[in-house]
Each structure stands twice: as structure tokens, then as C-alpha cells.
Coordinates of C-alpha atoms in Angstrom, one line a residue:
M1 CA 123.4 76.6 -47.7
Q2 CA 122.1 77.3 -44.4
G3 CA 119.6 75.0 -43.0
T4 CA 120.6 72.2 -45.4
K5 CA 120.1 68.9 -43.8
P6 CA 123.5 67.0 -42.9
M7 CA 124.4 64.1 -45.0
G8 CA 124.8 60.5 -43.8
K9 CA 127.9 58.9 -42.6
E10 CA 128.9 57.1 -45.8
A11 CA 128.1 60.3 -48.0
R12 CA 130.2 62.4 -46.0
I13 CA 133.2 59.9 -46.2
E14 CA 132.9 60.0 -49.9
L15 CA 132.9 63.7 -50.1
V16 CA 135.7 64.3 -47.9
D17 CA 137.6 61.8 -50.1
A18 CA 136.5 63.7 -53.4
L19 CA 137.5 67.1 -51.9
R20 CA 140.8 66.2 -50.3
E21 CA 142.9 66.4 -53.5
R22 CA 141.4 69.6 -54.7
Y23 CA 141.8 71.2 -51.3
R24 CA 145.6 70.3 -51.2
V25 CA 146.5 72.0 -54.6
A26 CA 144.1 74.9 -54.3
P27 CA 145.0 78.4 -53.5
R28 CA 144.0 80.0 -50.0
E29 CA 140.8 81.8 -51.3
V30 CA 139.5 78.5 -53.1
K31 CA 140.4 76.5 -49.8
G32 CA 138.1 78.8 -48.0
R33 CA 135.3 78.2 -50.1
I34 CA 135.8 74.4 -50.1
L35 CA 135.6 74.3 -46.3
D36 CA 132.5 76.6 -46.3
E37 CA 130.6 74.2 -48.7
L38 CA 131.8 71.0 -46.7
V39 CA 130.8 72.5 -43.2
A40 CA 127.4 73.7 -44.7
V41 CA 126.6 70.3 -46.4
S42 CA 128.1 67.7 -44.1
G43 CA 127.6 69.5 -40.6
F44 CA 131.3 69.1 -39.6
H45 CA 132.9 71.6 -37.3
R46 CA 135.3 73.8 -39.3
K47 CA 138.6 72.7 -37.5
H48 CA 137.4 69.0 -37.9
A49 CA 136.8 69.5 -41.4
V50 CA 140.3 70.9 -42.0
R51 CA 141.9 67.9 -40.2
L52 CA 140.0 65.8 -42.4
L53 CA 141.0 67.5 -45.7
R54 CA 144.6 67.5 -44.6
S55 CA 144.8 63.9 -43.7
Q56 CA 146.6 61.7 -45.9
S57 CA 144.8 58.3 -45.2
P58 CA 141.2 57.8 -46.5
L59 CA 138.3 57.8 -44.0
Q60 CA 137.2 54.4 -42.7
P61 CA 133.7 54.1 -41.2
S62 CA 133.9 53.3 -37.5
P63 CA 133.0 49.8 -36.6
A64 CA 129.7 49.2 -35.0
V65 CA 130.1 48.6 -31.2
L66 CA 127.9 45.9 -29.8
G67 CA 126.7 46.5 -26.3
R68 CA 127.9 44.0 -23.8
R69 CA 124.8 42.4 -22.2
V70 CA 125.4 42.5 -18.4
Y71 CA 122.0 41.0 -17.2
D72 CA 121.1 37.7 -18.8
E73 CA 118.0 35.7 -19.1
A74 CA 118.8 34.0 -15.8
V75 CA 118.9 37.4 -14.0
R76 CA 115.6 38.4 -15.7
Q77 CA 113.8 35.2 -14.8
A78 CA 114.9 35.5 -11.0
L79 CA 113.9 39.3 -11.1
I80 CA 110.4 38.3 -12.3
V81 CA 110.2 35.8 -9.5
I82 CA 111.3 38.3 -6.9
W83 CA 109.0 40.9 -8.5
E84 CA 106.0 38.6 -8.3
A85 CA 106.8 37.7 -4.7
A86 CA 106.9 41.4 -3.7
D87 CA 103.5 41.9 -5.1
R88 CA 104.4 43.6 -8.4
I89 CA 105.9 46.8 -6.8
C90 CA 107.8 49.5 -8.7
G91 CA 111.5 49.2 -9.5
K92 CA 112.5 51.8 -6.9
R93 CA 110.8 49.9 -4.1
L94 CA 111.8 46.5 -5.4
K95 CA 115.7 47.6 -5.4
V96 CA 115.4 48.2 -1.6
I97 CA 113.8 45.1 -0.9
I98 CA 115.8 42.6 -3.3
P99 CA 118.5 41.6 -0.7
S100 CA 115.8 40.7 2.0
F101 CA 113.8 38.8 -0.4
L102 CA 116.7 36.9 -1.6
S103 CA 117.8 35.9 1.8
A104 CA 114.2 34.9 3.0
M105 CA 113.4 32.9 -0.2
E106 CA 116.7 31.0 0.0
R107 CA 116.4 30.4 3.7
H108 CA 113.0 28.9 3.2
G109 CA 114.0 26.9 0.1
H110 CA 111.7 29.0 -2.4
L111 CA 114.9 30.1 -4.5
K112 CA 118.3 28.8 -5.2
L113 CA 120.6 31.1 -7.4
P114 CA 124.1 30.8 -8.6
P115 CA 126.4 33.2 -7.0
E116 CA 127.0 35.3 -10.1
V117 CA 123.1 35.6 -10.8
R118 CA 122.7 36.7 -7.0
Q119 CA 125.5 39.3 -7.4
R120 CA 124.0 40.9 -10.5
L121 CA 120.5 41.0 -8.8
E122 CA 122.0 43.0 -6.0
A123 CA 123.7 45.3 -8.3
V124 CA 120.8 45.9 -10.8
S125 CA 119.6 49.6 -10.7
P126 CA 115.8 50.7 -10.3
A127 CA 115.8 52.0 -14.0
T128 CA 117.3 48.8 -15.1
I129 CA 114.5 46.7 -13.2
D130 CA 111.7 48.7 -14.8
R131 CA 113.4 48.2 -18.2
M132 CA 113.6 44.4 -17.8
L133 CA 110.3 44.2 -16.6
R134 CA 108.5 46.6 -19.1
S135 CA 107.2 43.8 -21.4
V136 CA 106.1 41.7 -18.2
R137 CA 104.1 44.6 -16.8
K138 CA 102.4 45.2 -20.1
T139 CA 101.5 41.6 -20.4
A140 CA 100.4 41.2 -16.8
G141 CA 98.4 44.6 -17.0
S142 CA 99.9 45.9 -13.7
R143 CA 99.9 49.4 -14.8
R144 CA 96.8 51.3 -13.8
K145 CA 94.4 51.7 -16.6
K146 CA 93.2 55.2 -17.6
R147 CA 89.4 55.3 -17.0
P148 CA 87.0 55.9 -20.0
G149 CA 85.8 59.0 -18.3
K150 CA 89.2 60.6 -18.7
R151 CA 89.3 60.2 -22.3
L152 CA 85.7 61.5 -22.7
S153 CA 86.5 64.5 -20.4
R154 CA 89.3 65.3 -23.1
E155 CA 86.7 65.1 -25.9
I156 CA 84.0 67.0 -24.2
P157 CA 84.6 70.7 -24.5
V158 CA 84.8 72.8 -21.3
K159 CA 82.0 75.7 -20.8
T160 CA 82.9 78.3 -18.1
S161 CA 80.7 80.7 -16.3
H162 CA 81.8 83.5 -18.8
D163 CA 80.8 81.6 -21.8
W164 CA 77.0 81.9 -21.0
A165 CA 76.7 85.7 -21.7
E166 CA 74.7 85.2 -25.0
S167 CA 73.1 82.1 -24.5
L168 CA 69.7 81.3 -26.2
P169 CA 66.6 79.4 -24.8
G170 CA 67.5 75.7 -25.0
H171 CA 70.9 75.5 -23.4
L172 CA 70.5 73.7 -20.1
E173 CA 72.7 73.0 -17.1
I174 CA 72.1 69.7 -15.4
D175 CA 72.9 68.4 -11.9
F176 CA 71.9 65.9 -9.3
V177 CA 70.4 66.7 -5.9
V178 CA 70.9 63.8 -3.4
H179 CA 68.2 62.9 -0.9
C180 CA 70.3 60.9 1.5
G181 CA 69.7 62.9 4.6
E182 CA 72.7 62.9 7.0
S183 CA 74.4 59.8 5.5
M184 CA 75.3 58.8 2.0
A185 CA 75.3 55.0 2.9
G186 CA 72.8 52.7 1.2
E187 CA 70.3 53.5 -1.4
Y188 CA 68.3 56.9 -1.7
L189 CA 66.5 59.0 -4.2
H190 CA 68.1 61.5 -6.5
S191 CA 66.7 64.5 -8.3
L192 CA 68.0 65.2 -11.7
V193 CA 67.5 68.9 -12.1
A194 CA 67.8 70.9 -15.4
T195 CA 67.6 74.6 -15.8
D196 CA 67.4 76.9 -18.8
V197 CA 70.2 79.5 -18.4
C198 CA 68.4 82.2 -20.6
S199 CA 65.0 81.9 -19.0
G200 CA 65.5 80.2 -15.6
W201 CA 63.0 77.5 -16.6
T202 CA 63.4 74.6 -14.3
E203 CA 62.7 71.0 -14.5
A204 CA 63.3 68.0 -12.2
V205 CA 62.8 64.3 -12.3
A206 CA 63.2 61.6 -9.7
L207 CA 65.7 58.8 -10.1
L208 CA 65.8 55.7 -7.9
A209 CA 69.6 55.6 -8.5
R210 CA 72.5 57.5 -9.8
E211 CA 72.9 55.4 -13.1
Q212 CA 73.8 56.5 -16.8
N213 CA 71.0 54.8 -18.4
L214 CA 68.3 56.4 -15.9
V215 CA 70.1 59.8 -16.6
V216 CA 69.3 59.3 -20.3
E217 CA 65.7 58.3 -19.5
G218 CA 65.4 61.2 -17.1
L219 CA 66.6 63.8 -19.7
K220 CA 64.1 62.4 -22.3
R221 CA 61.2 63.1 -19.7
I222 CA 62.9 66.6 -19.1
R223 CA 63.1 67.4 -22.8
A224 CA 59.4 66.2 -23.3
Q225 CA 58.3 68.7 -20.4
M226 CA 60.3 71.6 -21.8
P227 CA 58.4 74.3 -23.7
M228 CA 61.3 74.7 -26.0
S229 CA 63.7 72.5 -28.0
V230 CA 66.8 71.5 -26.3
C231 CA 70.0 72.5 -28.1
G232 CA 72.8 72.1 -25.4
I233 CA 73.6 70.4 -22.1
N234 CA 76.2 71.4 -19.7
S235 CA 77.0 69.0 -16.6
D236 CA 79.6 68.7 -14.1
N237 CA 82.3 66.0 -14.2
D238 CA 80.2 63.4 -12.4
G239 CA 80.7 60.0 -13.9
A240 CA 76.9 59.6 -14.3
F241 CA 77.1 62.4 -16.9
I242 CA 80.5 61.9 -18.3
N243 CA 80.1 58.5 -20.0
E244 CA 79.5 57.1 -23.4
T245 CA 75.9 56.4 -22.8
L246 CA 75.2 60.2 -22.5
A247 CA 77.7 61.2 -25.1
A248 CA 76.2 58.8 -27.5
Y249 CA 72.6 60.0 -26.9
C250 CA 73.6 63.7 -27.3
R251 CA 75.4 63.0 -30.7
E252 CA 72.3 61.2 -31.9
E253 CA 69.9 63.9 -30.9
K254 CA 72.3 66.6 -32.3
I255 CA 72.6 68.1 -28.7
V256 CA 75.8 70.1 -28.0
F257 CA 77.4 68.3 -24.8
T258 CA 79.9 70.4 -22.6
R259 CA 81.1 70.1 -19.1
S260 CA 82.3 72.7 -16.2
R261 CA 85.8 72.7 -15.0
V262 CA 86.8 70.3 -12.1
N263 CA 86.4 72.0 -8.7
H264 CA 84.8 75.1 -10.2
K265 CA 81.3 75.2 -8.9
N266 CA 80.6 78.7 -10.3
D267 CA 80.8 77.3 -13.8
Q268 CA 77.4 76.0 -13.0
A269 CA 76.2 78.8 -11.0
W270 CA 72.6 78.7 -12.5
I271 CA 71.8 75.1 -11.6
E272 CA 73.5 75.3 -8.2
Q273 CA 71.2 78.1 -7.4
K274 CA 68.1 76.4 -8.4
N275 CA 69.1 73.3 -6.5
G276 CA 68.9 75.2 -3.3
A277 CA 66.2 77.7 -4.3
V278 CA 63.6 75.2 -5.8
I279 CA 64.5 71.4 -4.9
R280 CA 65.9 72.0 -1.4
R281 CA 63.3 74.8 -0.6
M282 CA 60.5 72.4 -1.6
V283 CA 61.8 68.9 -0.7
G284 CA 64.1 69.6 2.2
H285 CA 67.3 67.7 3.2
S286 CA 65.5 64.5 4.6
R287 CA 66.2 61.1 3.5
F288 CA 64.0 59.2 0.9
S289 CA 64.5 55.9 -0.5
G290 CA 62.2 53.1 -1.9
L291 CA 59.4 53.0 -4.7
V292 CA 56.7 54.8 -2.7
A293 CA 58.8 57.8 -1.9
G294 CA 60.1 57.7 -5.5
Q295 CA 56.6 57.9 -6.9
T296 CA 55.5 60.6 -4.3
L297 CA 58.5 62.5 -5.4
V298 CA 57.8 62.3 -9.0
Q299 CA 54.2 63.7 -8.3
L300 CA 55.7 66.5 -6.2
H301 CA 58.3 67.6 -9.0
Q302 CA 55.2 67.7 -11.5
I303 CA 53.5 70.2 -9.3
I304 CA 56.5 72.1 -8.5
R305 CA 57.5 72.8 -12.2
L306 CA 54.3 74.4 -12.8
Y307 CA 54.3 76.5 -9.7
V308 CA 57.9 77.6 -10.0
N309 CA 57.9 78.2 -13.8
F310 CA 54.8 80.3 -14.0
F311 CA 54.2 81.9 -10.7
Q312 CA 57.7 82.2 -9.1
P313 CA 59.6 85.2 -10.4
S314 CA 63.3 85.4 -10.1
F315 CA 66.2 87.8 -10.6
K316 CA 68.6 87.5 -13.3
L317 CA 72.0 89.1 -13.3
R318 CA 72.4 92.0 -15.8
E319 CA 76.1 92.8 -15.2
R320 CA 78.7 92.9 -12.6
V321 CA 81.4 95.5 -12.2
R322 CA 84.5 95.4 -9.9
D323 CA 85.3 98.4 -7.9
G324 CA 88.5 98.0 -6.1
S325 CA 87.9 95.0 -3.8
K326 CA 84.1 95.1 -4.1
I327 CA 81.9 93.7 -7.0
K328 CA 78.9 95.7 -7.7
K329 CA 76.0 93.6 -9.3
S330 CA 72.7 94.9 -11.1
Y331 CA 69.7 92.8 -12.0
H332 CA 67.0 92.7 -14.4
A333 CA 63.4 93.3 -13.0
P334 CA 62.2 90.0 -11.3
A335 CA 60.4 87.8 -13.7
T336 CA 58.9 84.3 -13.9
P337 CA 60.6 81.8 -16.5
C338 CA 57.3 81.8 -18.4
D339 CA 57.4 85.7 -18.8
R340 CA 61.1 85.5 -20.0
L341 CA 60.2 83.2 -22.7
L342 CA 57.1 85.0 -23.8
A343 CA 59.4 88.2 -24.2
H344 CA 62.0 86.4 -26.1
P345 CA 62.0 87.0 -29.9
G346 CA 63.6 83.5 -30.4
I347 CA 60.6 81.7 -29.2
S348 CA 57.8 80.9 -32.0
Q349 CA 54.5 82.3 -31.7
G350 CA 52.9 78.8 -31.3
I351 CA 54.9 78.2 -28.1
K352 CA 54.1 81.4 -26.7
D353 CA 50.2 80.8 -27.3
T354 CA 50.8 77.5 -25.5
L355 CA 52.2 79.1 -22.6
R356 CA 49.7 81.7 -22.2
N357 CA 47.0 79.2 -22.4
Q358 CA 48.6 77.1 -19.6
Q359 CA 49.1 80.0 -17.5
C360 CA 45.3 81.0 -17.8
L361 CA 44.1 77.5 -16.7
M362 CA 46.5 77.2 -13.7
D363 CA 45.5 78.3 -10.1
P364 CA 48.4 79.1 -8.0
V365 CA 46.7 78.5 -4.8
S366 CA 45.7 75.1 -5.7
L367 CA 49.2 74.3 -6.8
L368 CA 50.6 75.4 -3.6
H369 CA 48.1 73.4 -1.7
R370 CA 49.0 70.3 -3.8
I371 CA 52.6 70.9 -3.0
R372 CA 51.7 71.1 0.8
Q373 CA 50.1 67.8 0.4
G374 CA 53.0 66.1 -1.4
Q375 CA 55.4 67.6 1.3
S376 CA 53.3 66.0 4.0
A377 CA 53.5 62.8 2.4
L378 CA 57.1 62.8 1.9
A379 CA 57.8 64.0 5.6
T380 CA 55.7 61.0 6.7
L381 CA 57.5 58.6 4.7
S382 CA 60.9 60.1 6.1
T383 CA 60.0 60.0 9.7
G384 CA 57.5 57.2 9.7
Q385 CA 55.0 59.5 11.6
P386 CA 52.1 61.6 10.7
V387 CA 53.1 65.1 10.1
D388 CA 50.8 68.1 10.9
G389 CA 50.0 69.7 7.6
P390 CA 47.3 70.4 5.1
S391 CA 47.0 66.8 3.9
Q392 CA 43.6 66.4 5.1
D393 CA 42.3 69.9 4.4
D394 CA 40.5 70.7 1.1
L395 CA 41.2 73.6 -0.9
N396 CA 38.8 76.0 0.7
Q397 CA 40.2 75.1 4.3
F398 CA 43.8 75.6 3.1
L399 CA 42.5 79.0 1.7
S400 CA 40.9 80.0 4.9
K401 CA 44.1 79.3 7.0
L402 CA 46.5 81.3 4.7
P403 CA 45.8 84.8 6.5
E404 CA 47.0 83.2 9.8
S405 CA 49.4 80.5 8.9
W406 CA 52.5 82.8 9.5
R407 CA 51.7 82.5 13.1
S408 CA 52.5 78.8 13.1
G409 CA 56.1 79.5 11.9
E410 CA 57.6 76.8 9.4
V411 CA 54.7 75.7 7.1
R412 CA 56.5 73.2 5.0
P413 CA 56.1 69.8 6.3
T414 CA 59.4 68.7 4.9
H415 CA 61.2 71.3 7.0
Q416 CA 59.4 71.0 10.4
K417 CA 61.3 69.4 13.2
G418 CA 60.1 65.9 14.0
P419 CA 59.5 64.8 17.7
A420 CA 62.5 64.7 19.9
K421 CA 64.0 61.4 20.4
T422 CA 64.3 60.1 23.9
R423 CA 67.8 60.1 25.0
N424 CA 69.3 58.2 28.0
W425 CA 72.3 60.3 29.1
R426 CA 73.9 57.6 31.3
T427 CA 77.3 57.0 29.8
R428 CA 78.4 54.3 32.3
E429 CA 76.7 51.5 34.1
D430 CA 74.8 52.4 37.3
P431 CA 77.2 51.5 40.3
F432 CA 74.2 51.2 42.5
A433 CA 72.1 49.0 40.1
R434 CA 72.5 45.7 42.2
V435 CA 71.7 47.4 45.6
W436 CA 68.9 49.8 44.8
A437 CA 66.5 47.3 46.3
D438 CA 68.4 47.4 49.6
I439 CA 68.8 51.1 49.6
L440 CA 65.1 51.7 49.1
L441 CA 64.2 49.2 51.7
S442 CA 66.5 50.8 54.3
L443 CA 65.1 54.2 53.5
Q444 CA 61.5 52.9 54.2
S445 CA 62.4 51.4 57.5

């Protein structure tokens, strides 16, 4: 009978009354078995069951005890008034300030309470305050609502840096690069960057603002430029990514949407590396804003994608082994993203033929020249002054300067220092400003 669910109160009373006479006349061995059955079925303690069976009077159900209400509606209404006057603070804080509010409100004629109501208000506990105000808080909506992003964060699965070991082409990491300069105040451009974890193929589009609908439009442009189909997207926990608009787009397009862990940048190690090695290296850290700068950045990204994906080899980690306190890393031979796609068995022959044809038609020197021209235009928009660069040179002039350009130091216009600003180092008013004329006159005489 072990594990049997205990009986209800009425049924236990009936069972004890039915067994009492049998228990009284039964021999010792039978009494033991009756007790065993009663304890197993009813859940009584064995000693308590013995007392019940030996009792002469039948059991009576205990009368229901009605709780005595200490704080009536008058106390509740007065508490609501004080709670509102205290700007809807919590019960623990309100308990401390109730005496002061009662005195102040009565002194200024805002509240007049009977002595018994005032006494109960001063005696109420913080837990009772919260319990009495529970329905009021719910109606008033004073409790902080959970943001929709929190719900989506629970629905979107987490993907860590250890989950990318066997990734296939088409699984992207996405992130923002902000072009705000030294201040994040006001409006400025953003670059939405996406990189394929398997091949390193990187795309970027310029956005005028950090907005979820613009993010979806940017992803559509990125997908149109990708040589392979996009199977999955992994982002950080930015609200521009973790929202219903992007989640619905991924569901509609059958794209697996995952996210990284909060405050774990290494979960997005591939896109973080491309942010610096591609976007910051090509665009710099200056501030860009407005439509003209946006159009210039769009054109520059279109050239950068060709130059980086077809003519910029990169390393790819093969394995990492911990040796005591050190970590030893080994890498595959450097290869361009295009070469990695050409060597991958999961890419169709048609896509490989298209990539080979594109690579044969492109001139890396011409692409670099156009990148320098775009960088010059961006630098001019950022500083407001013309920047020395190849913006006016044709391709032949640019090519002729390549052997000696190293002597000029930094050749990227977006990374060259602008003219120094004039600085008035005086930090206080000149004490001789009013008598300089007299001083000069006395020196001349």
C-alpha cells in the first residue's frame, strides 16, 4: 500500500468509524494488520491512528475557521490614496513613509481619517501592503513590463563559438559597425556586415539608421550579393536584430536564426575580426552622416566586397590545443574566400563557374584605385576639406606611383590625420588686456 494517495477528510472519518468496533474485539495480530492498513490508506501517524480507534465517541469534522479581517475597505482606500501620493512606491518603502504622509496630509487638509483607521494604517506590514495593493497595481500597470525582446531572446536559440566546428557555406554572422567618430550623439551611418563562417566571404551594406526594417532590407541586399544561398543567421543581442520583424523574415525565408550569449563577444569571433580587418581598415573611424556620405559608403562597399573576397587571402584556424597556460593555434594555408568556395564540395559547379568568370574579369589594381578614390571622397566629407589622395589620378598615374607610395607613409585617405586645429592655450582672461596700449606706449617713449 506504499505510495497510495491519502484519503479525503470525510472518507477518513467514515473509515475510522467502520474499523473501530473490529479493532476493539480483534486479537493482537489482527489489530496490527488493521493499523497497517489504516495508516497506509489514511496517511495518519500510527500513534494517532491508535488513539482514534480506541476513542469511544465518533469523530466529528472540525468546523471551518473563518479568518478575521483586520484591514477593512476603509483602510484599503486610505492606503490607495497614500500610495498614489507617494508616487506608487513598493510596500517596503511605503511602510516607512506612511506616518509622515499621514501627518502631512492631515496637516494640510488633504486627508481626515478616524482614529481606528489611522492606527491600522500605521500597523500594517509591508507584505500586507503589497497584498492589498496587488489588484490595484495590476490595473494601474505600475509594474514594469517585460520587453518583447526578452521573450524573443528565450525563443531564439543560442549558438556559441564551439558550435561552428562543422559549419557549411551559407551560415552567416552579422553585426553593426557604427561610423560615429568620437561621439555617439546624433545621427550617423551604420554598416551592416555579414560574413560566411565557412569561407570568410564578407558583405557589407550602408544604413542611414539602426532600425529593424532597414536591417531586413539590408539583409535582402546581402543575400542577393552572396554567391551561395543563406541557410542561417547568427547575431548578437542588439535590439535591431532581436525583434519580431527579423524573426518573422527568417521564418518566412526558412532561415535558421540564432544569437550569441550576452557579453560573450567571442561567440561572434568571425564577424568581430572582419569588422576590424575589413570595415575599419577600409573605412576608418571617422564620423559619417547624411545622404551624400551614405551613397558614397554604398559605392565603396560595392568595390570593397570584390577586392576582399577575390583578392585578399586570410588565415583560417585549423585547431587550438592547450599546453598548460598556453594555447597553441595552427592555421590552414592562407586563401581568399573565393578560393575556399571553389574548393568546397558543397558548392555547385554552376556557382564555381560563375566565380571563376568574375575573377578573370576583375583587375585588382583598378579595384584598389577605386577604393582609394572612395576613401578620399569619404575623408573629404568627414573633414570638410580636400584630402591628398588619388581622387584626381587616373589608373595609369595611380599605377606609376605604387613603387614609391610607401615613402609617403599612410596611403589610406580615411586614416590620414587632418590639419591640426588652432588652439588658444590661454585658460583665463588676460590681466593686461585693458592696459596693453599704455604699456606699448611707455615702451616706445
